[in-house]
CSV table of C-alpha atoms in Angstrom, one decimal:
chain,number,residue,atom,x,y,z
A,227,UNK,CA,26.7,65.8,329.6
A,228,UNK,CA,25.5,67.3,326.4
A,229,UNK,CA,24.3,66.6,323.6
A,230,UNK,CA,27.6,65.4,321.3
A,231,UNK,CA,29.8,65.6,324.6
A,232,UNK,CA,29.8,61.8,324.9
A,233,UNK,CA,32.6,59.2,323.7
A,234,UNK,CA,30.2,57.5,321.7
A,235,UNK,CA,28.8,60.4,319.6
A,236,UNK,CA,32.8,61.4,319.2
A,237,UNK,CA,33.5,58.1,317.6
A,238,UNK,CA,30.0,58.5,315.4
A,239,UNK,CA,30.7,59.9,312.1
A,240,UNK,CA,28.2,63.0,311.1
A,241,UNK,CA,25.9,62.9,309.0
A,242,UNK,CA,26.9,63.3,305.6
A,243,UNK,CA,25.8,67.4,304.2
A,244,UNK,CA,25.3,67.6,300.4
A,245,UNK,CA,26.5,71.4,299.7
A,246,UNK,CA,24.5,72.0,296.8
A,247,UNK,CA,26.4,74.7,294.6
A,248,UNK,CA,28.4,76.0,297.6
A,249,UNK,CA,31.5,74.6,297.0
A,250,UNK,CA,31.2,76.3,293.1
A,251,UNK,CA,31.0,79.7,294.0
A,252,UNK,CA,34.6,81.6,295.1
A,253,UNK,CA,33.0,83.6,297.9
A,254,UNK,CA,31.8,80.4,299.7
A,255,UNK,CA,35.2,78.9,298.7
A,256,UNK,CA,37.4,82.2,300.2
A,257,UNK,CA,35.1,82.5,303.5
A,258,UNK,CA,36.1,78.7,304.0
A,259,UNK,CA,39.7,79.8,304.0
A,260,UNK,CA,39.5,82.6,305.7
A,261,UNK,CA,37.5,81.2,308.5
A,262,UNK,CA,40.8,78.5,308.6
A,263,UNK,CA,43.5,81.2,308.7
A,264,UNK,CA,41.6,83.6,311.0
A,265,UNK,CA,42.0,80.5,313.5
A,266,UNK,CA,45.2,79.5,312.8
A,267,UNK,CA,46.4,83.3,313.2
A,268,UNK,CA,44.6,83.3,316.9
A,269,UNK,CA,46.2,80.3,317.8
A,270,UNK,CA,49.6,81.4,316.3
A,271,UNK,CA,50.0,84.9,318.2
A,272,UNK,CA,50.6,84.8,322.1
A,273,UNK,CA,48.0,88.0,322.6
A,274,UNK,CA,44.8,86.1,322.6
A,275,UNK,CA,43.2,89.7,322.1
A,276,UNK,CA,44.7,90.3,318.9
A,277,UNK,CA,42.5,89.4,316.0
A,278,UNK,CA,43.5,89.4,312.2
A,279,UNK,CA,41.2,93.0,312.4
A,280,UNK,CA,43.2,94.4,315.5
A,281,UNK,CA,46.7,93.4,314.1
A,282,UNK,CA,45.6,95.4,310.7
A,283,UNK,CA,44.6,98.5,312.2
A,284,UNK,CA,47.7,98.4,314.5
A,285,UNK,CA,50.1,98.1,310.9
A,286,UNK,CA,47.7,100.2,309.5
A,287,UNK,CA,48.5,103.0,312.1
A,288,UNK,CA,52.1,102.2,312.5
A,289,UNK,CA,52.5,102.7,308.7
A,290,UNK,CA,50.5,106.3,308.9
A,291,UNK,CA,51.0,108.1,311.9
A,292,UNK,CA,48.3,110.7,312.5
A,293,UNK,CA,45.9,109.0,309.9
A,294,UNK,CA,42.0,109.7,310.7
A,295,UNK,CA,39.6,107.4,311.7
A,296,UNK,CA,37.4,107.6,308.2
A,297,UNK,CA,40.7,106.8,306.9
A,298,UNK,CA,41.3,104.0,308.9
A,299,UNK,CA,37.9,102.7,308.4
A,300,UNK,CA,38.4,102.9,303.9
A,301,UNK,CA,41.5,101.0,304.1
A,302,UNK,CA,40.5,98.3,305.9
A,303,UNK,CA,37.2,98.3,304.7
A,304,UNK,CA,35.2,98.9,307.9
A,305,UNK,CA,31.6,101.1,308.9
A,306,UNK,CA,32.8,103.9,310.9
A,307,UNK,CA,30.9,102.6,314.0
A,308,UNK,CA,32.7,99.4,313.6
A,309,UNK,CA,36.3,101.3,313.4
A,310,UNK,CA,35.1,103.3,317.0
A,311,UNK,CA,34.6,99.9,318.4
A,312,UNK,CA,38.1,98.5,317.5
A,313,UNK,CA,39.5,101.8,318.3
A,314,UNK,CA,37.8,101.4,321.7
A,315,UNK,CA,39.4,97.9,322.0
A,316,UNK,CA,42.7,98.8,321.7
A,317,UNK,CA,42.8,101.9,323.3
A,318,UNK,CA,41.4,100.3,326.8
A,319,UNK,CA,44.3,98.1,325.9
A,320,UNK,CA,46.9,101.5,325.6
A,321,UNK,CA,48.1,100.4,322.3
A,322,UNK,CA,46.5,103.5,320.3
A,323,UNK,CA,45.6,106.8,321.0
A,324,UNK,CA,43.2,109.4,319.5
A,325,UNK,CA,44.4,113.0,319.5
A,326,UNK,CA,42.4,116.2,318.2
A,327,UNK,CA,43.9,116.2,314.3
A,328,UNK,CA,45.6,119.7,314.5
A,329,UNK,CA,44.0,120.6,311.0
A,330,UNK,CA,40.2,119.4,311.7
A,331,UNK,CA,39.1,119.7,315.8
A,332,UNK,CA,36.4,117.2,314.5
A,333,UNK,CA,38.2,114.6,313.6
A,334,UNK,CA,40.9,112.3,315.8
A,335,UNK,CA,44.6,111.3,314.5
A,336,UNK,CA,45.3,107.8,315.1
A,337,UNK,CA,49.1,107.1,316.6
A,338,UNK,CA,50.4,103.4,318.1
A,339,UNK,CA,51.6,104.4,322.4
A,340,UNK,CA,54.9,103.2,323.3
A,341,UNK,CA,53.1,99.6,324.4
A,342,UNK,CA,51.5,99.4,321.0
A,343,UNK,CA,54.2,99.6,319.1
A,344,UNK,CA,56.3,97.2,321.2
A,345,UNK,CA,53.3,94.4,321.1
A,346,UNK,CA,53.4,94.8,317.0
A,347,UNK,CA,57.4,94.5,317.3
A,348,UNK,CA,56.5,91.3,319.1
A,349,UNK,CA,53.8,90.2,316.6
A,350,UNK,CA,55.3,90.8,313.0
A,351,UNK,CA,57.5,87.6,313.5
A,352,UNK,CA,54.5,85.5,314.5
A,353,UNK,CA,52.3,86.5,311.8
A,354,UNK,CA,55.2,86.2,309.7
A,355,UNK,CA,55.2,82.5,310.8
A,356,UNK,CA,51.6,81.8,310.4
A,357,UNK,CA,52.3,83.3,307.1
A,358,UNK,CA,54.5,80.8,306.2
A,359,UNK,CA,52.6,77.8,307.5
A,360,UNK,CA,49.5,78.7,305.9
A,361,UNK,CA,51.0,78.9,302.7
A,362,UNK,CA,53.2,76.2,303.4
A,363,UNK,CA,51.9,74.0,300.0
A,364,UNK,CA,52.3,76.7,298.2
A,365,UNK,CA,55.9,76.8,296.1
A,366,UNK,CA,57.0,80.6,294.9
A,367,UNK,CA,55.0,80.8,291.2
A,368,UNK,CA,51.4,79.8,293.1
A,369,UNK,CA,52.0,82.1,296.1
A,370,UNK,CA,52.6,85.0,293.6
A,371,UNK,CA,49.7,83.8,291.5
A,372,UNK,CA,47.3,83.9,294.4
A,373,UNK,CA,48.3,87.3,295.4
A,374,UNK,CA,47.7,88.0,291.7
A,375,UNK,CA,44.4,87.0,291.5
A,376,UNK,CA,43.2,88.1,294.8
A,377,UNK,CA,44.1,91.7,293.4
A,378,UNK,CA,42.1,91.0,290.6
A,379,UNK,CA,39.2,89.9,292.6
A,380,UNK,CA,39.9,93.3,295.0
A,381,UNK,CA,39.5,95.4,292.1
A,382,UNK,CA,36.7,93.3,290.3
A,383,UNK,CA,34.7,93.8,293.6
A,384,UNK,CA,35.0,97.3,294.0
């Protein structure tokens, strides 16, 4: 067995880590959540393929039919090798397609197949939920307050 595999090193509290200033600086503080709600979205959805990433780019797409790729890649904030790569993802999956854009041969328009929009029909209740649980401690006021502030830190970052 492995190192930490055992019963007794599962009873055996770790050691205690002094964070040092971590825990005073918001970016440390918002990767920390994120890390949480990126795993409680994968163990929320029932496609264990879908990521936070993949489920964007799918509303992304659904909400702009025909949009380009360096589009795609600005609005979620993406390298445009990074965008091929999810691209290439869920197109070997048949949820998107890439077409010739009619009004620039150079660049691809980006539409959802038949199969992709039917898995994001299936997925907007889900995320909806996980949503809701993740925010669960939140009443009405601090919900709209941390969306508040979160645009403020958007813009203050750009």
């Amino acid at each position: 067995m492995g190192l930490g595999n055992d019963e007794t090193s599962a009873q055996t509290p770790p050691e205690r880590i002094t964070f040092g200033i971590l825990p005073e600086l918001i970016g440390y503080r918002l990767r920390i959540a994120q890390v949480g709600i990126f795993r409680d979205f994968c163990t929320s959805v029932d496609e264990p393929e879908i990521t936070p990433t993949l489920f964007g780019v799918l509303v992304l797409i659904d909400a702009n039919p025909g949009m380009k790729q360096t589009q795609l890649a600005d609005a979620i904030q993406l390298d445009r090798s990074s965008v091929v790569s999810v691209l290439d993802k869920l197109e070997a999956r048949g949820l998107v397609e890439r077409v010739r854009a009619p009004d620039n041969r150079r660049a691809n328009a980006l539409h959802l197949t038949t199969e992709g929009r039917h898995i994001l029909d299936s997925l907007i209740p889900q995320v909806r939920a996980h949503e809701e649980r993740v925010l669960r401690n939140l009443d009405p006021a601090e919900r709209a307050q941390l969306q508040k502030l979160l645009g403020r830190l958007v813009l203050a970052a750009s």
